[in-house]
CSV table of C-alpha atoms and ligand atoms in Angstrom, one decimal:
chain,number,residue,atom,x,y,z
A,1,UNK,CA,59.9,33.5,58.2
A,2,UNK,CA,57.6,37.0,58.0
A,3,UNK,CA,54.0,36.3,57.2
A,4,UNK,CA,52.4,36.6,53.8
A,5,UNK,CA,50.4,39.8,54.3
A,6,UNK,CA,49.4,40.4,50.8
A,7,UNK,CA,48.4,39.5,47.7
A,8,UNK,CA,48.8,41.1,44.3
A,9,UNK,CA,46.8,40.2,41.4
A,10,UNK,CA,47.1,41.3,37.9
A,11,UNK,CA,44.3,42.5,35.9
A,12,UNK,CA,45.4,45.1,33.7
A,13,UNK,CA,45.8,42.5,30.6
A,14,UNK,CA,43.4,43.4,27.3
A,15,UNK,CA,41.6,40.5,27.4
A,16,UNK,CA,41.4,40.5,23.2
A,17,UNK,CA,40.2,36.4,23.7
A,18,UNK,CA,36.9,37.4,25.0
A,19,UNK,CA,35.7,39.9,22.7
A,20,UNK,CA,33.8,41.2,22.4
A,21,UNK,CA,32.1,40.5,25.7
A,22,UNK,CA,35.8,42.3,27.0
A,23,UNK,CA,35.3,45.4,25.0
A,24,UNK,CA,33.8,47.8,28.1
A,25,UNK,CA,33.9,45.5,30.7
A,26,UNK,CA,37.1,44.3,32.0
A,27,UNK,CA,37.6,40.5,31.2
A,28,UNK,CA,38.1,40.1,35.6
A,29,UNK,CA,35.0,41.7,35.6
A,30,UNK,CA,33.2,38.7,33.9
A,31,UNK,CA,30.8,36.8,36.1
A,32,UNK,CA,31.3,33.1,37.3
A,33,UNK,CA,27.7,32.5,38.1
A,34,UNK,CA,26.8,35.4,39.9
A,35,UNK,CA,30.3,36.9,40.9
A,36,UNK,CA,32.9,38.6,38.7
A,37,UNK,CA,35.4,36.5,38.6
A,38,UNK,CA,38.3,38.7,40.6
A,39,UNK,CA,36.2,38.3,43.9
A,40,UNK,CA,36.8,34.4,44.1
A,41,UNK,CA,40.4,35.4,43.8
A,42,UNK,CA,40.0,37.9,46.5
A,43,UNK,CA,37.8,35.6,48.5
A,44,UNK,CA,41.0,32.8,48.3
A,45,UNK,CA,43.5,35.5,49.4
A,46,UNK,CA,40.9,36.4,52.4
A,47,UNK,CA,40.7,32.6,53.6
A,48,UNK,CA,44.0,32.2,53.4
A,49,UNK,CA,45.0,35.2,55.9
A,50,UNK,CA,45.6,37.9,53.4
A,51,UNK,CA,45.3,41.4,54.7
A,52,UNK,CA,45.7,43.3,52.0
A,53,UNK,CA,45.2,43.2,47.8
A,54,UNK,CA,47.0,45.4,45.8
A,55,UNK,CA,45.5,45.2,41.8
A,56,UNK,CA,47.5,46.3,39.0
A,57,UNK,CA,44.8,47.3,36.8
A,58,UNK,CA,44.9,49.8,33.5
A,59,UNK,CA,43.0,52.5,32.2
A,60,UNK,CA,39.4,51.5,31.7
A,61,UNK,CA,38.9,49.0,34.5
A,62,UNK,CA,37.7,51.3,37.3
A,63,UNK,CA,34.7,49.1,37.3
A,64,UNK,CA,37.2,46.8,39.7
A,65,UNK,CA,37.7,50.0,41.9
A,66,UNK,CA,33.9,50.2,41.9
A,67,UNK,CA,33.2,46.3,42.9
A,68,UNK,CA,36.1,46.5,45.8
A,69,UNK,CA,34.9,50.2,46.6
A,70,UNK,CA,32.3,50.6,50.1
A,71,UNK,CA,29.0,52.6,49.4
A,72,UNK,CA,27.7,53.7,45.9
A,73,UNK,CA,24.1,54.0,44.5
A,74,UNK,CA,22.8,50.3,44.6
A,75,UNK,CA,23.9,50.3,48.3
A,76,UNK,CA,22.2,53.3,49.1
A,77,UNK,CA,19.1,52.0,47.7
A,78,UNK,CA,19.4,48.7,49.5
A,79,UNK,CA,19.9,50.5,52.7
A,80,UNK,CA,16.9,52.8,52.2
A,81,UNK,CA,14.4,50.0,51.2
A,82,UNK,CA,15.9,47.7,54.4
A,83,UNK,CA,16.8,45.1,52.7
A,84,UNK,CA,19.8,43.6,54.4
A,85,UNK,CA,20.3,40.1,52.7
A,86,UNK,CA,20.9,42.5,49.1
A,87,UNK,CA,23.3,44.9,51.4
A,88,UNK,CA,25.1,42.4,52.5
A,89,UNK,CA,26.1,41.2,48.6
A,90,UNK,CA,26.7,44.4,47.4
A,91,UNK,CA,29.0,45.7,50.7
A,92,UNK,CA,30.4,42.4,50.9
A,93,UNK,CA,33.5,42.4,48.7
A,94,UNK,CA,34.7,46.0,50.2
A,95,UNK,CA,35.0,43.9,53.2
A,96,UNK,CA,37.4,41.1,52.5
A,97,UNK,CA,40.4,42.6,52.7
A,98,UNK,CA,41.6,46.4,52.4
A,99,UNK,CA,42.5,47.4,49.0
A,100,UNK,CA,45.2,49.3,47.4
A,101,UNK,CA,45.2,49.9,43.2
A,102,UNK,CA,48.9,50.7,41.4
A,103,UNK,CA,48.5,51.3,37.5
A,104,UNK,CA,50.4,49.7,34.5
A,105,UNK,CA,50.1,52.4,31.5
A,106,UNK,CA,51.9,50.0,29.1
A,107,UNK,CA,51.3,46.3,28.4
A,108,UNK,CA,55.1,45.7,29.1
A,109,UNK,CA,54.7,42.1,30.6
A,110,UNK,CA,54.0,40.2,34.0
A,111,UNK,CA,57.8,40.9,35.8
A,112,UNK,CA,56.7,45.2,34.9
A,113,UNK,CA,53.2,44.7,36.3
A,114,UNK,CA,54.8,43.6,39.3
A,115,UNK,CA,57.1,46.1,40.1
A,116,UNK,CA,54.1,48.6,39.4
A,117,UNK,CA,53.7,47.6,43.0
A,118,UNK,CA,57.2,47.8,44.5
A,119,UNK,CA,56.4,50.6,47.0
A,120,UNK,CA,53.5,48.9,48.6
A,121,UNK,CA,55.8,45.3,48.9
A,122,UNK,CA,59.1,46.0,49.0
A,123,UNK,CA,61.0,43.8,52.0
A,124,UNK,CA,58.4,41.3,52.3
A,125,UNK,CA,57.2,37.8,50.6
A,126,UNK,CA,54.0,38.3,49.1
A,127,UNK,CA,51.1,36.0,47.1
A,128,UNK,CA,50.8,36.7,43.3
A,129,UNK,CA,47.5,36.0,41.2
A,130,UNK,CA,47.1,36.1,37.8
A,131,UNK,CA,42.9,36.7,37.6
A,132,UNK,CA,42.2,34.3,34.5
A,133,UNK,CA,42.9,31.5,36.5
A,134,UNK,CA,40.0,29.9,39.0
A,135,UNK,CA,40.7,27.7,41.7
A,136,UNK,CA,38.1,26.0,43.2
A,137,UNK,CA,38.9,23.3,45.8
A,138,UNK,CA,38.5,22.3,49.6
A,139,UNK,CA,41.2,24.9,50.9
A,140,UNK,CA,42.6,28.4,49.3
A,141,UNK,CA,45.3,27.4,47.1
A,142,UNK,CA,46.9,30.5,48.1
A,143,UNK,CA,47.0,29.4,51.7
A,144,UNK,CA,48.3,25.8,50.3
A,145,UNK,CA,51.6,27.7,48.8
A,146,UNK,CA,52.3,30.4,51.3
A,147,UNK,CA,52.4,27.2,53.7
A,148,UNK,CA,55.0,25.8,51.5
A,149,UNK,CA,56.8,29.3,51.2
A,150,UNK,CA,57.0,28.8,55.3
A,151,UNK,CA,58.3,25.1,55.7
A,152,UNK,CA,60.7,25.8,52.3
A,153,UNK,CA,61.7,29.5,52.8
A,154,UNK,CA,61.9,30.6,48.9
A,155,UNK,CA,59.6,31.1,46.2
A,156,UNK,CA,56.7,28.8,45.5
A,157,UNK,CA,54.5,28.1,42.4
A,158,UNK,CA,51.3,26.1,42.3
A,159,UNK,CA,51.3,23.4,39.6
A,160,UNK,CA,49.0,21.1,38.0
A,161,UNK,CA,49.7,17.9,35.3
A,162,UNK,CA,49.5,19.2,32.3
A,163,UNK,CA,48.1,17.0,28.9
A,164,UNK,CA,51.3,17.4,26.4
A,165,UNK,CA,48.9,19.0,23.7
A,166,UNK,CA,49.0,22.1,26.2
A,167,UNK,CA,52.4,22.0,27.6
A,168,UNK,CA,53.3,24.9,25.0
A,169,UNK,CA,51.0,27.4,26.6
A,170,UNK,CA,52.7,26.9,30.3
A,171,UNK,CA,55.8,27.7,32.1
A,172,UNK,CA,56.6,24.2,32.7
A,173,UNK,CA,58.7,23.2,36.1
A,174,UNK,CA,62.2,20.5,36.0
A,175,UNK,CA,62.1,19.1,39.6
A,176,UNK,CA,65.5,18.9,41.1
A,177,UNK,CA,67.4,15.6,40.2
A,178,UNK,CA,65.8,12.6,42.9
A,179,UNK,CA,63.2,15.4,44.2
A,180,UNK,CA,59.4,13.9,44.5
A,181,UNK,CA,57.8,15.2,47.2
A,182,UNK,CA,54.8,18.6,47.9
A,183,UNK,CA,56.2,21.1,47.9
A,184,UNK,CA,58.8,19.9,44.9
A,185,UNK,CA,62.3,21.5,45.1
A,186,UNK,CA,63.4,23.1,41.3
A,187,UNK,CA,66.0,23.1,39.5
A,188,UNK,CA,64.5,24.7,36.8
A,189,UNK,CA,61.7,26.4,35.1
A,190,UNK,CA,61.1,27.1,31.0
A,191,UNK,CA,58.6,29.3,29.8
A,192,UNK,CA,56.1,27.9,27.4
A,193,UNK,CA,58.3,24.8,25.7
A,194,UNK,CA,58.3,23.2,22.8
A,195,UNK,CA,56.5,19.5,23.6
A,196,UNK,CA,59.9,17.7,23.1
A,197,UNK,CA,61.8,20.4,25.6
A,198,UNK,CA,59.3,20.0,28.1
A,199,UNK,CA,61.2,19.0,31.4
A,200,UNK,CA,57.9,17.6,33.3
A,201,UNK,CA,54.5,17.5,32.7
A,202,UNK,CA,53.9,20.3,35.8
A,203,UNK,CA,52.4,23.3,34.4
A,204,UNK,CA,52.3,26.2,36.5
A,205,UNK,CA,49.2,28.0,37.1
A,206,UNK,CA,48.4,31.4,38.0
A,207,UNK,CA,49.4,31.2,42.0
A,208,UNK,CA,52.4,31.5,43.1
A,209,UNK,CA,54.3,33.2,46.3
A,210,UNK,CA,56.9,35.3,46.2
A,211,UNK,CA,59.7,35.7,48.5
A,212,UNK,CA,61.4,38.9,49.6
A,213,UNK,CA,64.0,39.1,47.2
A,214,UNK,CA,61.6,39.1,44.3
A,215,UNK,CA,61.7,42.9,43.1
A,216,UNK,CA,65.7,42.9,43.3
A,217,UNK,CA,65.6,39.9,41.1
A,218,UNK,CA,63.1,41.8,38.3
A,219,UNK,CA,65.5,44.6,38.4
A,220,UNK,CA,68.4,42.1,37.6
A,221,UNK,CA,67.0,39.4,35.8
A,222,UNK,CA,66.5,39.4,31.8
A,223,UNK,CA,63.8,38.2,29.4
A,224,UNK,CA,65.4,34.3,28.8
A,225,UNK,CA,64.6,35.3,24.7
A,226,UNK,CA,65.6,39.0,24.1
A,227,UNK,CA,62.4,40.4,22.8
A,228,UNK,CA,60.3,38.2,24.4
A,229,UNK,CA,57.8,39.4,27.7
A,230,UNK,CA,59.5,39.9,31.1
A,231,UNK,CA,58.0,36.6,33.0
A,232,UNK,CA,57.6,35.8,36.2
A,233,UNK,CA,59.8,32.3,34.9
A,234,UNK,CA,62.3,34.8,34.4
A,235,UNK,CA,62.4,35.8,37.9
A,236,UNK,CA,62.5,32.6,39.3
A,237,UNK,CA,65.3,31.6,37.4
A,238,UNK,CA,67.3,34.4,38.6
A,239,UNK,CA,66.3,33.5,42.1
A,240,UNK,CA,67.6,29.7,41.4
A,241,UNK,CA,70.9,31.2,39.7
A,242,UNK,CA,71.2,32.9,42.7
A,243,UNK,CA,71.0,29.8,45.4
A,244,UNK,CA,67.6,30.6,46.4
A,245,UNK,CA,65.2,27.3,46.7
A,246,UNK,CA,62.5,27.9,44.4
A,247,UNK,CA,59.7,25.0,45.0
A,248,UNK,CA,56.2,23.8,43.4
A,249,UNK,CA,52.8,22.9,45.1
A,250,UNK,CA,50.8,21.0,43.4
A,251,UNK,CA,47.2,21.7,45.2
A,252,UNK,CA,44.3,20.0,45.8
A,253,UNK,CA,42.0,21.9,44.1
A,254,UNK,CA,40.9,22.3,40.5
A,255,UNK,CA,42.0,25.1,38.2
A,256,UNK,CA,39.7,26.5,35.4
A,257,UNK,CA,41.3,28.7,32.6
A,258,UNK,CA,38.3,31.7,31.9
A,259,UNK,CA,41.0,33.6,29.6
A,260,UNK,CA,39.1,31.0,26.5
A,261,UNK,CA,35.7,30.9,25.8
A,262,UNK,CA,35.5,26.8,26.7
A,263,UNK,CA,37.5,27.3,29.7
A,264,UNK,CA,35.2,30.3,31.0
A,265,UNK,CA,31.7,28.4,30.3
A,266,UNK,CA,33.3,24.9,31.9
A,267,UNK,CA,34.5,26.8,34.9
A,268,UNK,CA,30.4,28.6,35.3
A,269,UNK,CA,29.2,25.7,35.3
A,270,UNK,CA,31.8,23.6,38.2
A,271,UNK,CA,31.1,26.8,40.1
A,272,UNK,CA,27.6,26.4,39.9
A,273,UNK,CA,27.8,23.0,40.8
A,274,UNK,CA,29.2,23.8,44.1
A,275,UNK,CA,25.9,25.6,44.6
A,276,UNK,CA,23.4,23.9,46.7
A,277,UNK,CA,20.4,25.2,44.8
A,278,UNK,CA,21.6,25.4,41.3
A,279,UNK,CA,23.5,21.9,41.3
A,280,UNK,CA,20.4,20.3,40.9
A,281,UNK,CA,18.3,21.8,38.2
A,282,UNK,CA,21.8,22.8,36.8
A,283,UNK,CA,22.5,19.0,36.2
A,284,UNK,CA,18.8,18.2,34.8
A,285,UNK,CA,18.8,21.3,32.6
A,286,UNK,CA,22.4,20.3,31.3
A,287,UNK,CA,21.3,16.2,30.9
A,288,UNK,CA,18.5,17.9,28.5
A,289,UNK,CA,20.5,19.1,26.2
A,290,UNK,CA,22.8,16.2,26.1
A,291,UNK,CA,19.7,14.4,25.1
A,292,UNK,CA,19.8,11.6,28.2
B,301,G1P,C1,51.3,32.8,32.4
B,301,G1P,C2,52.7,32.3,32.8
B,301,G1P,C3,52.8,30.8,32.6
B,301,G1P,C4,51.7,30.1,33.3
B,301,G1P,C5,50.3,30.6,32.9
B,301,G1P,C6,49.2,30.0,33.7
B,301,G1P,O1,51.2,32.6,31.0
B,301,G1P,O2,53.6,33.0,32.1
B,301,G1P,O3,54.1,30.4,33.1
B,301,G1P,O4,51.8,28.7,33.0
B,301,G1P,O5,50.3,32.0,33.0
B,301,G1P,O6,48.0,30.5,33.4
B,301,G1P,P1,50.1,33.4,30.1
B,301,G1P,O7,49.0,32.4,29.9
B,301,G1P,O8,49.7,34.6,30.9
B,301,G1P,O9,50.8,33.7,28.8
């Protein structure tokens, strides 16, 4: 089985359910404490092995290019004033992995943003991130799934239970008929399902590893609903059509949806939590307000 070298991650997407704050700065952009939110995704891919992240990004988000990037004004400054604990957070992200940018010029769906980066993955399974979603957990989840993709040998997505309220905004897994283990064979996938349609409760999340075959499969597979987006679902199916074991993880971590206002202020503060100095006047500040 080849190793999982790299890792792309999507953030070209518009970001219209954060606006304004998404207007000039790119919704991966967004802090999470301290952080924009795209470095805790590159920091998983780094503890999981990665070598190498390749962003799909759009016009107007060179402020990623900037983040990833080595040098720049605020390190200079740093440098000349000798202050090496600041350096180190500003030259730290350029560090993590080496970078590689591919551009999607038209908002034509997931499968399209992927194949934006066919040259630098052709022949070779890779990790996949979609940058709304953050994981935060004991282990990379990343590094959860590509062990998965190496004891199963196809495709993997990570999965969480799903409340049935939600299960319309997921691709939502079918487990093969008497499957029940982790990693779970599939037989099946649907793209965000009616409620009654719904073959599990196992949502998929934005993680997911890719095997080899995956850009032939976005050349030959279809949108399942002509006029709908290209999705990643889509892929897999054609992978399972095609004999190919496609499997879910579900991980141990917790995922935090930042696409949603809610999501984004709930997954600040679990982040913060995780902070040794913060938890604490975090948790007094937040009992305050709840008036306890
Ligand atoms: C995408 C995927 C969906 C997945 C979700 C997780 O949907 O298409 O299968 O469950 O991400 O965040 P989106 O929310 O981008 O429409």
């Amino acid at each position: 089985m080849p190793p999982v070298r790299k890792a792309v991650i999507l953030a070209a997407g518009m970001g219209t359910r954060m606006l304004p704050a998404t207007k000039a700065v790119p919704k991966e952009m967004l802090p999470i404490v301290d952080k924009p939110l795209l470095q805790y995704a590159v920091e998983e891919a780094a503890a999981a092995g990665i070598e190498q992240v390749i962003f799909v990004i759009a016009e107007g988000k060179e402020a990623v290019r900037e983040h990833f990037g080595a040098g720049g004004r605020v390190a200079a400054l740093l440098r000349a004033k000798g202050d090496a604990a600041g350096l180190a957070l500003v030259e730290g992200p350029a560090q993590l992995v080496r970078f590689a940018y591919v551009y999607q010029d038209a908002p034509l769906g997931q499968a399209h943003a992927v194949n934006c980066a066919r040259d630098l993955i052709a022949g070779e399974p890779f990790a996949l991130f979609f940058a709304d979603d953050l994981i935060l957990g004991p282990e990379p989840c990343i590094g959860e799934l590509i062990a998965a993709h190496q004891a199963t040998g196809g495709s993997v997505v990570g999965v969480e239970e799903v409340p049935a309220e939600q299960i319309p905004q997921y691709g939502i897994v079918e487990p093969a008929t008497g499957e029940s283990g982790n990693p779970l064979r599939l037989s099946g996938l649907v793209e965000k399902p009616r409620l009654e349609d719904a073959p599990s409760n196992l949502g998929v999340v934005g993680r997911y590893v890719l095997s080899a075959t995956t850009l032939d499969h976005i050349e030959r597979s279809r949108p399942a609903i002509a006029g709908t987006e290209h999705y990643i679902t889509d892929v897999l199916l054609s992978q399972l059509a095609a004999g190919e074991p496609v499997s879910a993880m579900r991980f141990k971590g917790v995922r935090y949806d930042t696409g949603r206002p809610l999501g984004y202020l709930v997954a600040n503060i679990a982040a913060a939590f995780e902070r040794e100095a913060l938890r604490q006047p975090l948790a007094e500040r937040l009992r305050a307000f709840l008036g306890g």
